[in-house]
GROMACS .gro file of C-alpha atoms in nm:
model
  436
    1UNK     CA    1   5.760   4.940   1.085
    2UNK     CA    2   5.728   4.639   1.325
    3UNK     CA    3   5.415   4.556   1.162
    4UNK     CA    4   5.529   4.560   0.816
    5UNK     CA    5   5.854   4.357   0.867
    6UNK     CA    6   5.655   4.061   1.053
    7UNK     CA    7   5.426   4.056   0.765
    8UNK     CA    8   5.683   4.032   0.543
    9UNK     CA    9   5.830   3.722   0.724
   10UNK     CA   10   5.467   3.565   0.693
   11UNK     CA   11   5.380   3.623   0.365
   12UNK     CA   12   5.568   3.567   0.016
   13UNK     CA   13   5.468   3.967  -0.102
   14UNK     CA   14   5.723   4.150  -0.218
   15UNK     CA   15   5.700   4.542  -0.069
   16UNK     CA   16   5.782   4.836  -0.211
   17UNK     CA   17   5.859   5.162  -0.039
   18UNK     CA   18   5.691   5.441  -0.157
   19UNK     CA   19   5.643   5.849  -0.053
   20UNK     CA   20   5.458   6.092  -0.162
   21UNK     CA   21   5.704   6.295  -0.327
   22UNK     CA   22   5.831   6.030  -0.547
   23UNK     CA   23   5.392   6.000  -0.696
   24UNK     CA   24   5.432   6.360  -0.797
   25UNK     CA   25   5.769   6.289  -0.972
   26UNK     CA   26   5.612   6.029  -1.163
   27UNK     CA   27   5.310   6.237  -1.255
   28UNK     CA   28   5.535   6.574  -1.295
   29UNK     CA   29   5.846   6.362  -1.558
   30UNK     CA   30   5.585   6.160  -1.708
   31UNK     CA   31   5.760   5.795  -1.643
   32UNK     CA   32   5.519   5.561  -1.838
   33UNK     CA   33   5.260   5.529  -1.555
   34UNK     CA   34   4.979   5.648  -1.528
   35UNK     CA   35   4.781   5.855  -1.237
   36UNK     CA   36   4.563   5.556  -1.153
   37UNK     CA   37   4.903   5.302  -1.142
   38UNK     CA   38   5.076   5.529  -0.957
   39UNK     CA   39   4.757   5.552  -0.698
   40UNK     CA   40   4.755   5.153  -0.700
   41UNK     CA   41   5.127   5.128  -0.631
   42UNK     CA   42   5.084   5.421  -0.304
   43UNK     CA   43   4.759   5.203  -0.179
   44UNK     CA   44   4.897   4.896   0.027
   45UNK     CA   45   4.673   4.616   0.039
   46UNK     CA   46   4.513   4.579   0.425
   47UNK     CA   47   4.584   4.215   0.491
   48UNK     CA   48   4.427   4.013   0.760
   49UNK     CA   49   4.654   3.788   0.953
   50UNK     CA   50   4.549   3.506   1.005
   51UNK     CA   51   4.694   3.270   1.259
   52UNK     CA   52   4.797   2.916   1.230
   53UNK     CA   53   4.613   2.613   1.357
   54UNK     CA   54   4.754   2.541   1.736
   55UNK     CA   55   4.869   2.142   1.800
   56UNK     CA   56   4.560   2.069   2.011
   57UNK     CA   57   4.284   2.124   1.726
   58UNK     CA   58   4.310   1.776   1.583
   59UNK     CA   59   4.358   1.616   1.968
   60UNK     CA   60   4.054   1.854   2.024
   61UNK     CA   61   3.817   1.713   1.710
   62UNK     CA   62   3.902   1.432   1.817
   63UNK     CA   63   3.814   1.412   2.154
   64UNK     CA   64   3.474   1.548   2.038
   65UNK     CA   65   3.433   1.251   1.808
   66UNK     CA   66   3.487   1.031   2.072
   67UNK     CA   67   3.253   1.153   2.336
   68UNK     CA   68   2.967   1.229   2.044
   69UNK     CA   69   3.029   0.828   2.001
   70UNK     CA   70   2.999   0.813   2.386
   71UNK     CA   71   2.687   0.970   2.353
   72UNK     CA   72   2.541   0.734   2.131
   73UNK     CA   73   2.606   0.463   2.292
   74UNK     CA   74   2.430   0.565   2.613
   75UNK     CA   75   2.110   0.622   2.410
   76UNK     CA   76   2.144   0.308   2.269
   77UNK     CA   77   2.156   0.128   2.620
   78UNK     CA   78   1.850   0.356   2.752
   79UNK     CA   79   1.649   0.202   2.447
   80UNK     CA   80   1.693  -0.153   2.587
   81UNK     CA   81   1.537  -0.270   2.954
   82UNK     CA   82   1.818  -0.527   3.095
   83UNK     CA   83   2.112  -0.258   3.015
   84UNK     CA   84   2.286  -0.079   3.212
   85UNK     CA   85   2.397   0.249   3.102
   86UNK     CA   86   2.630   0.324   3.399
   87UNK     CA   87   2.826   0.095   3.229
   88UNK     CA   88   2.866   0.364   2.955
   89UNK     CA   89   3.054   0.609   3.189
   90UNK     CA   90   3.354   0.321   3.261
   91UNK     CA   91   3.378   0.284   2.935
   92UNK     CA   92   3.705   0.437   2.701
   93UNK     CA   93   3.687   0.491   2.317
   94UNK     CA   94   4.053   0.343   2.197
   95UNK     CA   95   4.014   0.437   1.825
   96UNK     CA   96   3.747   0.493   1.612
   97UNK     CA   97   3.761   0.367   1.180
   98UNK     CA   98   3.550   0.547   0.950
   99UNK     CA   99   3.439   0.365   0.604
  100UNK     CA  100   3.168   0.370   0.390
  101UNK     CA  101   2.878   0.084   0.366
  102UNK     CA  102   2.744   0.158  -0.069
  103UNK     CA  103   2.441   0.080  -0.095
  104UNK     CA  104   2.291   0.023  -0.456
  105UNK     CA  105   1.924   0.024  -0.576
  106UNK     CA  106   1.750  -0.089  -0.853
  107UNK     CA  107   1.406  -0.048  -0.958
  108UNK     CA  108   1.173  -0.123  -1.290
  109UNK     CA  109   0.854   0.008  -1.352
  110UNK     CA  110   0.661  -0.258  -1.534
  111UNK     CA  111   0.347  -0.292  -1.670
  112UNK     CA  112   0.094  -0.597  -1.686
  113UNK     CA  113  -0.195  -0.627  -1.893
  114UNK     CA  114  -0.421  -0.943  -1.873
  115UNK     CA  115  -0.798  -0.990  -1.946
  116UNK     CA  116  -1.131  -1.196  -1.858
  117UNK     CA  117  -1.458  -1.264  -2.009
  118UNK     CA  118  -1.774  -1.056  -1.775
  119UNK     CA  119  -2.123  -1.004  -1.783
  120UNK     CA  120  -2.380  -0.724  -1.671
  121UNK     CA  121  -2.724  -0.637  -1.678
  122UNK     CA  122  -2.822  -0.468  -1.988
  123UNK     CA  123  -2.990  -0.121  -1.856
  124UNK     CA  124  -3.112   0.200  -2.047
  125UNK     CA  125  -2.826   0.379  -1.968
  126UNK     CA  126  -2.577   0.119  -2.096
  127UNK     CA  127  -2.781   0.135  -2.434
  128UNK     CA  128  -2.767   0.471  -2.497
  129UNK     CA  129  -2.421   0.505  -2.436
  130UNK     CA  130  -2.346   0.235  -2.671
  131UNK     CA  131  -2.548   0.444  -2.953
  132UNK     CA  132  -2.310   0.735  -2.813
  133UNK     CA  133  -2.560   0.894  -2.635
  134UNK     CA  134  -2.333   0.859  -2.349
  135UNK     CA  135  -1.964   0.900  -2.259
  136UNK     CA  136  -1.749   0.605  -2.066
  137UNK     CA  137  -1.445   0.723  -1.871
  138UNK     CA  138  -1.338   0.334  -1.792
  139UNK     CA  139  -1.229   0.260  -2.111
  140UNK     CA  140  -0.901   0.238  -2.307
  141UNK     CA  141  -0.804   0.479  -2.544
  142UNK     CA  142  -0.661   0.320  -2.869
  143UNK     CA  143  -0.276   0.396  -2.998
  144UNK     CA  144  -0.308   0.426  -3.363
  145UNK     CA  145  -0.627   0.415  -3.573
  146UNK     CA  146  -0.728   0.033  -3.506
  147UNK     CA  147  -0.863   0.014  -3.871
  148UNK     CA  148  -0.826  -0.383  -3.962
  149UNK     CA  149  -0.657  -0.507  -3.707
  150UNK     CA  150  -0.734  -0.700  -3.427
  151UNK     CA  151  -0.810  -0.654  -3.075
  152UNK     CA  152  -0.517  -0.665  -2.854
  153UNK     CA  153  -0.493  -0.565  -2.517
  154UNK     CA  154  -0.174  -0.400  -2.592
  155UNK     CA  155  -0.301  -0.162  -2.886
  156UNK     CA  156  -0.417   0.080  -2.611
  157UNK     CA  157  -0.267   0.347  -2.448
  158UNK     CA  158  -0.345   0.324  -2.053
  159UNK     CA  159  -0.091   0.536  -1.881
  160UNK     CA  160  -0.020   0.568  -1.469
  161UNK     CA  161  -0.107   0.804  -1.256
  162UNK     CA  162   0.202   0.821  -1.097
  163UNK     CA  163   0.544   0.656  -1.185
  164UNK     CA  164   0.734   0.371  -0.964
  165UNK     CA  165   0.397   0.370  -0.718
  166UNK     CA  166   0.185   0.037  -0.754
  167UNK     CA  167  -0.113   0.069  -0.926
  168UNK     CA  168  -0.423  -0.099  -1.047
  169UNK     CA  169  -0.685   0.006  -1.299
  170UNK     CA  170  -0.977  -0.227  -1.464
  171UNK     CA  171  -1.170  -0.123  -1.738
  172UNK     CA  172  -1.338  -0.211  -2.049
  173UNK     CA  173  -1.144  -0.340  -2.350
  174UNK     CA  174  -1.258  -0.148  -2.660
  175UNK     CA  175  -1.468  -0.302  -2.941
  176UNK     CA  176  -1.533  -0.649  -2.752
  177UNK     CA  177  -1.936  -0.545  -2.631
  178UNK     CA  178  -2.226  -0.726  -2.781
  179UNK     CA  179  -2.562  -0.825  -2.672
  180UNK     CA  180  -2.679  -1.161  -2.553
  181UNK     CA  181  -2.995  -1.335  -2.455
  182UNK     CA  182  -2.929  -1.403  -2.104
  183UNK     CA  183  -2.889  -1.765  -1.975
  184UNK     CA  184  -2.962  -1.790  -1.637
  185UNK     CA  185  -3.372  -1.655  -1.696
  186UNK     CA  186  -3.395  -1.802  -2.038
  187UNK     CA  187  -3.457  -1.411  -2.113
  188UNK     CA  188  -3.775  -1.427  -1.911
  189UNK     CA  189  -3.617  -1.159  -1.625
  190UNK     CA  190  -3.710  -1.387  -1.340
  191UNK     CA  191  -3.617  -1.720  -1.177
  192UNK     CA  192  -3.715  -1.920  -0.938
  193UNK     CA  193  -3.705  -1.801  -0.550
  194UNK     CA  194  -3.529  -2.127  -0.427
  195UNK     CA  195  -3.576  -1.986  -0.021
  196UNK     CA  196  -3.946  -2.055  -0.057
  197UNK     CA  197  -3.907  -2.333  -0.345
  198UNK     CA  198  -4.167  -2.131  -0.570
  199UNK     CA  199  -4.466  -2.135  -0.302
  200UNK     CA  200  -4.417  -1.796  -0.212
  201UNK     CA  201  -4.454  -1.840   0.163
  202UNK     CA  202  -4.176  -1.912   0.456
  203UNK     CA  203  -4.238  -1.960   0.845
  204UNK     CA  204  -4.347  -1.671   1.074
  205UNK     CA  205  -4.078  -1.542   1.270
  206UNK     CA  206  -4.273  -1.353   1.458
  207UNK     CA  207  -4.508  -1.642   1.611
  208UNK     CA  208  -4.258  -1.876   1.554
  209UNK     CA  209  -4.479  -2.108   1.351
  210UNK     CA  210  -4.752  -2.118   1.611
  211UNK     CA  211  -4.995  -1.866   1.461
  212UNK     CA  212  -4.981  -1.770   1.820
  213UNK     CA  213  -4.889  -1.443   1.930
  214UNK     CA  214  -4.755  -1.546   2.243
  215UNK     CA  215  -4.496  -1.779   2.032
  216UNK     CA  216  -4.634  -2.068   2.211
  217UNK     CA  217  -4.842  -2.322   2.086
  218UNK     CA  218  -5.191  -2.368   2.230
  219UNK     CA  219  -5.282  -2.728   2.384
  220UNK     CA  220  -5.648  -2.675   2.298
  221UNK     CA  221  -5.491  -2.715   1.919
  222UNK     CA  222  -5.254  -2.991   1.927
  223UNK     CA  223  -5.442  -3.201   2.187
  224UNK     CA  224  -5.735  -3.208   1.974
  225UNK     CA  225  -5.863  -3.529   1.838
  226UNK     CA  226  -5.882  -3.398   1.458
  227UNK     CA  227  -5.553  -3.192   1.490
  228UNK     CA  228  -5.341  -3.410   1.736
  229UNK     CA  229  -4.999  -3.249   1.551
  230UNK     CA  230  -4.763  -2.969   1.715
  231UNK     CA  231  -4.653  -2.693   1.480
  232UNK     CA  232  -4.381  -2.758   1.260
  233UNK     CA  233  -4.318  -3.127   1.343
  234UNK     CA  234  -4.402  -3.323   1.039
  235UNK     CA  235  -4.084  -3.186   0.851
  236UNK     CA  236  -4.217  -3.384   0.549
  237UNK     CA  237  -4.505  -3.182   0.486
  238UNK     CA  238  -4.299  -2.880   0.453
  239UNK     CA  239  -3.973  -2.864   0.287
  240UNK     CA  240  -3.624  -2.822   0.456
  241UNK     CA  241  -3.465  -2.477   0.627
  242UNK     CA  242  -3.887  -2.379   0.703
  243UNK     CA  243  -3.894  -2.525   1.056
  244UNK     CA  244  -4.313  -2.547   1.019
  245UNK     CA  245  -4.504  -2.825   0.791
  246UNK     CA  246  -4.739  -2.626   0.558
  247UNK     CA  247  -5.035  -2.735   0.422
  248UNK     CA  248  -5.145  -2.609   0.053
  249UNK     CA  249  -5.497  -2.655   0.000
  250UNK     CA  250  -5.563  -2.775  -0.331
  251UNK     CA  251  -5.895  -2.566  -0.431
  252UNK     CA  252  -5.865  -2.232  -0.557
  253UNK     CA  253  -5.864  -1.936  -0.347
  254UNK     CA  254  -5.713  -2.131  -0.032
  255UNK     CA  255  -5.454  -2.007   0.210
  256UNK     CA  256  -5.208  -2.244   0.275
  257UNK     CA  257  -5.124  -2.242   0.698
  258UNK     CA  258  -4.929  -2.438   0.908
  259UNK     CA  259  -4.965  -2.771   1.112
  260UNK     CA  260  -5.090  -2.737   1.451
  261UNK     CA  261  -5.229  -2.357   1.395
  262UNK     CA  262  -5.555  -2.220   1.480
  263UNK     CA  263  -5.647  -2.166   1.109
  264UNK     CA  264  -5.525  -2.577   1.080
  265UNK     CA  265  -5.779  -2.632   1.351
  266UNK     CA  266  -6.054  -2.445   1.191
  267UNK     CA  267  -6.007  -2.583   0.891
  268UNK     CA  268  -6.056  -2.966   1.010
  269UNK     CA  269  -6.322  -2.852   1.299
  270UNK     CA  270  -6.528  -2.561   1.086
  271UNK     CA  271  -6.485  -2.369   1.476
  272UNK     CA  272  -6.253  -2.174   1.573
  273UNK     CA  273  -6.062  -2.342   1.905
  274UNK     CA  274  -6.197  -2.342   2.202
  275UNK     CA  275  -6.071  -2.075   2.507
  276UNK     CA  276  -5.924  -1.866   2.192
  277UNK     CA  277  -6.001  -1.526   2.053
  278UNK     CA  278  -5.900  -1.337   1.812
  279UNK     CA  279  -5.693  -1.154   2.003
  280UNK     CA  280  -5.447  -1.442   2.088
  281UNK     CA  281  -5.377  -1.473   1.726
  282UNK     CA  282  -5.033  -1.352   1.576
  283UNK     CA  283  -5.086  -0.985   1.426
  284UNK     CA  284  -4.837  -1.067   1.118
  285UNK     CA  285  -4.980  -1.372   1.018
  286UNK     CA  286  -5.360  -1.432   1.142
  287UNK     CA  287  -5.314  -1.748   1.307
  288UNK     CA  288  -5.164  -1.896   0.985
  289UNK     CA  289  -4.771  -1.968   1.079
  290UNK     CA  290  -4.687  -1.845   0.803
  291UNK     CA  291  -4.563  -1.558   0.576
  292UNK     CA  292  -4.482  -1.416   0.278
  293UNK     CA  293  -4.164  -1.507   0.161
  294UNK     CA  294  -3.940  -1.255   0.268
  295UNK     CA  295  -3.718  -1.249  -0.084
  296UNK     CA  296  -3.973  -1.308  -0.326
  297UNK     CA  297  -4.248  -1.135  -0.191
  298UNK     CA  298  -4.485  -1.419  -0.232
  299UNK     CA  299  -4.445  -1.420  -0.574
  300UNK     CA  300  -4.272  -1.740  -0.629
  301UNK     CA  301  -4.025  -1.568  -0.800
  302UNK     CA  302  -3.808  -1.296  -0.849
  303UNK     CA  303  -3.606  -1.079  -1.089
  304UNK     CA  304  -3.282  -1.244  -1.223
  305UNK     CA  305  -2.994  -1.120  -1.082
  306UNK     CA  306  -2.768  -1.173  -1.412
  307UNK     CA  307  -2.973  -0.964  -1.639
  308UNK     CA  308  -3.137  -0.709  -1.366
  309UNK     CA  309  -3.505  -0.889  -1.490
  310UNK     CA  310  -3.402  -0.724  -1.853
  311UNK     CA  311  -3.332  -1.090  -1.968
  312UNK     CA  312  -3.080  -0.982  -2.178
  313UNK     CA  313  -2.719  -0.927  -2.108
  314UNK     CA  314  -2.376  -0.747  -2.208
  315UNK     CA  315  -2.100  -0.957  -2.270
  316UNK     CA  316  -1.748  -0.759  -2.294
  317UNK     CA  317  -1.378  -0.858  -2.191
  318UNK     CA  318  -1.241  -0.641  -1.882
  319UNK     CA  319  -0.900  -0.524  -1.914
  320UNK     CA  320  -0.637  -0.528  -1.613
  321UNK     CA  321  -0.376  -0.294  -1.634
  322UNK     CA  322  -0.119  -0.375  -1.304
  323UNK     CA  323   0.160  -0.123  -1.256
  324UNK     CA  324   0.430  -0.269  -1.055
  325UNK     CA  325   0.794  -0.177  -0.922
  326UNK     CA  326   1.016  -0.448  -0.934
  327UNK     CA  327   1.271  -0.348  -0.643
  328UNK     CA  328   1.622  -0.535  -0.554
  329UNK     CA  329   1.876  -0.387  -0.295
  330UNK     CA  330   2.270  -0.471  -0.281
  331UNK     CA  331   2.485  -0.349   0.007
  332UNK     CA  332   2.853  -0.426   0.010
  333UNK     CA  333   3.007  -0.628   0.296
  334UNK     CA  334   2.989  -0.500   0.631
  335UNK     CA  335   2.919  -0.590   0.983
  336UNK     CA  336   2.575  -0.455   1.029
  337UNK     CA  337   2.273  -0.615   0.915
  338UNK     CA  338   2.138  -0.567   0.653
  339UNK     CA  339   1.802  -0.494   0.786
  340UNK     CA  340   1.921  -0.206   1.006
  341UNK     CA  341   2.125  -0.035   0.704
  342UNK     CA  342   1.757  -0.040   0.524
  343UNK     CA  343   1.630   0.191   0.801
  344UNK     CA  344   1.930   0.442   0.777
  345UNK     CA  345   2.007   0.733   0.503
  346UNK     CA  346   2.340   0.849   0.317
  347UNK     CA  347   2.504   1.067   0.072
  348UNK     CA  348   2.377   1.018  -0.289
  349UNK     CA  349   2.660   0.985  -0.537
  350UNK     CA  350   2.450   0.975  -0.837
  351UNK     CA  351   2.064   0.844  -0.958
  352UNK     CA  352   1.982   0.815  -1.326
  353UNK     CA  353   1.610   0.706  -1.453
  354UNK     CA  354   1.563   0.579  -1.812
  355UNK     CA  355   1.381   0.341  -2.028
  356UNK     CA  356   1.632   0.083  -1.991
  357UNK     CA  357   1.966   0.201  -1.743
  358UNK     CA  358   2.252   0.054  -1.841
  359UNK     CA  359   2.485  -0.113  -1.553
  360UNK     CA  360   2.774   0.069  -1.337
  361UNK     CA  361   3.119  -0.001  -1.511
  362UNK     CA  362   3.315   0.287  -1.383
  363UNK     CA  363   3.284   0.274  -0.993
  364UNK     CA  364   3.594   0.239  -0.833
  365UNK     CA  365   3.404  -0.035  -0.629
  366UNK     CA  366   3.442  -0.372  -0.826
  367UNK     CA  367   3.185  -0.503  -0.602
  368UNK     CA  368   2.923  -0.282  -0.714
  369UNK     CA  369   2.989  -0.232  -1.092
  370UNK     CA  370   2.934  -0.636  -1.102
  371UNK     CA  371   2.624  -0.625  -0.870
  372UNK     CA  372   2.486  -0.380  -1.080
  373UNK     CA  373   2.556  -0.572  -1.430
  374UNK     CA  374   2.373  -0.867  -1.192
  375UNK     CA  375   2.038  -0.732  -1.145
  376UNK     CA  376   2.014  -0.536  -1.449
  377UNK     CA  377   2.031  -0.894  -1.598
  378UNK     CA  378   1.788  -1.011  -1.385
  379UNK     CA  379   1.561  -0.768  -1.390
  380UNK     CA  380   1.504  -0.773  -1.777
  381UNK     CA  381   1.514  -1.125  -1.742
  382UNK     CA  382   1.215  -1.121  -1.480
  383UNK     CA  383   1.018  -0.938  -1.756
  384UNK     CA  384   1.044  -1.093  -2.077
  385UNK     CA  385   0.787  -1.282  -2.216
  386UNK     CA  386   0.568  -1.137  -1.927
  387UNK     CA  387   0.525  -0.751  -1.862
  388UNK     CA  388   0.683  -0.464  -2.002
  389UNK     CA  389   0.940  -0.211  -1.887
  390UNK     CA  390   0.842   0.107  -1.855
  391UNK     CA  391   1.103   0.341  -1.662
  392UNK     CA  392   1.428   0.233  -1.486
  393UNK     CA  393   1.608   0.422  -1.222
  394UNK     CA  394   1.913   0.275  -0.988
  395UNK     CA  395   2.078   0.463  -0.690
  396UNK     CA  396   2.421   0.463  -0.534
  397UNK     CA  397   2.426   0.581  -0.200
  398UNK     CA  398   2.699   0.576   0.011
  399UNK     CA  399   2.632   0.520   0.405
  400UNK     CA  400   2.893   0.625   0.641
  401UNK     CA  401   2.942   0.359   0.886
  402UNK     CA  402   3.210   0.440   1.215
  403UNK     CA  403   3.347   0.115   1.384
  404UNK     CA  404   3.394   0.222   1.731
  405UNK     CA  405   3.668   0.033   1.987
  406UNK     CA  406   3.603   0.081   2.334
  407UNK     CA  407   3.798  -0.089   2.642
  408UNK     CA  408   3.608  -0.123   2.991
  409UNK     CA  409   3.701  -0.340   3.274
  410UNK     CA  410   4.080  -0.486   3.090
  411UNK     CA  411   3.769  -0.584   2.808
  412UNK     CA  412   3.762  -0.459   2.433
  413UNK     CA  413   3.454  -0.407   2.232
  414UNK     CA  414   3.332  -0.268   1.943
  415UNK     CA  415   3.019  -0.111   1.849
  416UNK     CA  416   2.914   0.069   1.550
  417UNK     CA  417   2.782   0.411   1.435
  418UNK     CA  418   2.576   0.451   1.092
  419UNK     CA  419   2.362   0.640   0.916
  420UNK     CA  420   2.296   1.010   0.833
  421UNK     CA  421   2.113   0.984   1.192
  422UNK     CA  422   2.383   0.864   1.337
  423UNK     CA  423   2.200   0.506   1.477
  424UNK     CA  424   2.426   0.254   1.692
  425UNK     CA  425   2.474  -0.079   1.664
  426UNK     CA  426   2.559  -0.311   1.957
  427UNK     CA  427   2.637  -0.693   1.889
  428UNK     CA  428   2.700  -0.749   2.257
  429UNK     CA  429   2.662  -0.531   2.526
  430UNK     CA  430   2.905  -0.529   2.814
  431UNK     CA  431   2.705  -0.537   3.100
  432UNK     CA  432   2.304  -0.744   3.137
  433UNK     CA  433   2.123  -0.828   3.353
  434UNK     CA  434   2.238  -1.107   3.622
  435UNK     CA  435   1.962  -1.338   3.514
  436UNK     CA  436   2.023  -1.280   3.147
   0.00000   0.00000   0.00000
């Protein structure tokens, strides 16, 4: 049994030779055993052998460590323009350390409430829903019964839509509507059009002033003896931001017109001007210059744009609910920027979310466990007196971080590897560009 005796050299089993004749003694004289121990005895166990690890597989891992670092490195130098990755291939990884960069998170949820006085039109709609005719879905819904006490922007219940995501919702504090006569109209529903200055008219834009419809004005008008004006040139007829001087005849049923327009020159002459028909006049405003004003609609004024021309108003206090994360990062000491470890992923040792976390005291790091006391600290500290916690969660991740030594040219380097996807860091390249 060549086969048996080496396994018996290999493995600490003790054998136990066994032949058919002796299983029917046992079953035949009745030794204590049974017919299924007996069985289990005859059946020898078919054992795979498995060979030891030869000297090269470490030297072998190795080497494969050291060329995926290779690797690496020549996609870093492709990234960059001055470079030159031929440089990579002359280079010779002497040893490479592997640690761990921790990296520790910390984030609040917070909430922050604040309020402000506002005003809207008071319309139909708004009425009936304030007789409950109506239903609101922008307002708060209270916490308890709110019998007697009073209103507080914190005695409502406004929750998120989603936790540690930024978030802002305004709406309408509860219980603080009530009517009011609105200021701005005196309750009338209009104002004052202050474009036209309450006369209801404004320049032609079509004519240009001219009451022409060429845009030009005609020198059988403003040469005349009795007109002798251009259009829109006595600026103190007319009022600022008009461009044309308007005259306003006193007696009732008069148009008012412009200076130095064919309906100014009838109205001095009692003719109409010489060499002009009625076809030369301006189709939008007759010859006049002018037009209606364009935002009251010649009526001098116009509806109040506080109360919607109601003239009453709604007075209520808007709430401001602001969800915010307040987020703080701590990596421990390492060579590679901070900015670039923010970029990378690790291994998660552990996450816990609660109300209020309390601070790692058990992490073989010292480091960490008094970071993490740090910003707790701060973090409440940030808070009081001006929002309120809502959730707390804080992360330990561990980044694995390779520092690589190379040697190229009788020069050493070193360049790191870190990251779940594997990124390299370079703090000086050994070969640029000649200018550089």
């Amino acid at each position: 049994m060549p086969q048996g005796l080496a396994l018996k050299q290999h493995l600490p089993i003790h054998f136990v030779e066994i032949d058919a004749p002796r299983i029917g003694t046992c079953l035949r004289e009745g030794e204590g055993k049974t017919k299924m121990s007996c069985d289990l005895e005859a059946k020898q166990p078919d054992f795979s052998v498995v060979p030891p690890p030869s000297a090269h597989t470490a030297e072998h891992q190795q080497h494969v460590e050291r060329t995926a670092n290779g690797r690496r490195f020549d996609n870093e130098a492709k990234k960059h323009k001055y470079w030159k990755s031929s440089a990579v291939k002359k280079m010779r990884i002497a040893s490479v350390e592997h640690f761990c960069c921790y990296h520790y998170t910390l984030e609040s949820f917070t909430e922050l409430r604040s309020t402000i006085d506002a005003t809207e039109a008071y319309s139909m709609g708004q009425l009936m829903e304030s007789h409950g005719l109506g239903t609101s879905a922008d307002t708060a819904r209270p916490c308890g019964s709110g019998i007697g006490d009073s209103i507080s922007p914190w005695d409502y219940e406004v929750l998120p839509n989603e936790d540690f995501v930024d978030q802002n919702k305004v709406l309408e504090l509860p219980g603080t509507s009530k009517l009011s006569a609105c200021s701005a109209c005196n309750s009338e529903g209009v104002i004052h059009c202050f474009h036209c200055r309450g006369y209801g008219t404004d320049k032609c834009t079509y004519c240009r002033g001219t009451g022409m419809k060429a845009g030009v004005a005609h020198p059988a008008v403003y040469t005349h003896p009795m007109i002798a004006t251009f259009p829109h040139s006595d600026i103190a007829r007319g009022y600022p931001g008009s461009g044309t001087a308007i005259v306003r005849p006193t007696g009732t049923g008069g148009l008012s017109y412009g200076v130095g327009t064919p309906i100014h020159f009838m109205a001095k002459a009692g003719l109409p001007p010489p060499g002009i028909g009625h076809h030369d006049l301006c189709i939008f405003c007759q010859g006049r210059g002018i037009r209606d004003c364009y935002q009251c609609k010649g009526q001098c004024k116009k509806p109040c744009t506080t109360c919607g021309g109601n003239g009453s108003v709604r007075t209520y206090t808007k709430l401001r609910v602001y969800f915010s994360v307040e987020h703080t990062d701590y990596y421990t000491e390492t060579e590679i920027p901070e900015k670039l470890l923010r970029g990378v992923t690790g291994q998660i040792i552990f996450t816990e979310c609660q109300p209020y976390v309390l601070p790692v005291t058990k992490f073989p790091i010292k480091e960490v466990n008094e970071n993490s006391k740090r910003l707790c600290a701060l973090h409440l500290q940030k808070s009081m007196g001006y929002c309120r916690v809502l959730k707390q969660r804080h992360i330990l991740e561990a980044i694995p971080v390779a520092k690589v030594t190379y040697e190229m040219d009788n020069r050493h380097g070193v360049f790191w590897v870190y990251g779940a996807e594997r990124l390299c860091f370079v703090p000086s390249y050994p070969s640029k560009c000649a200018i550089l």
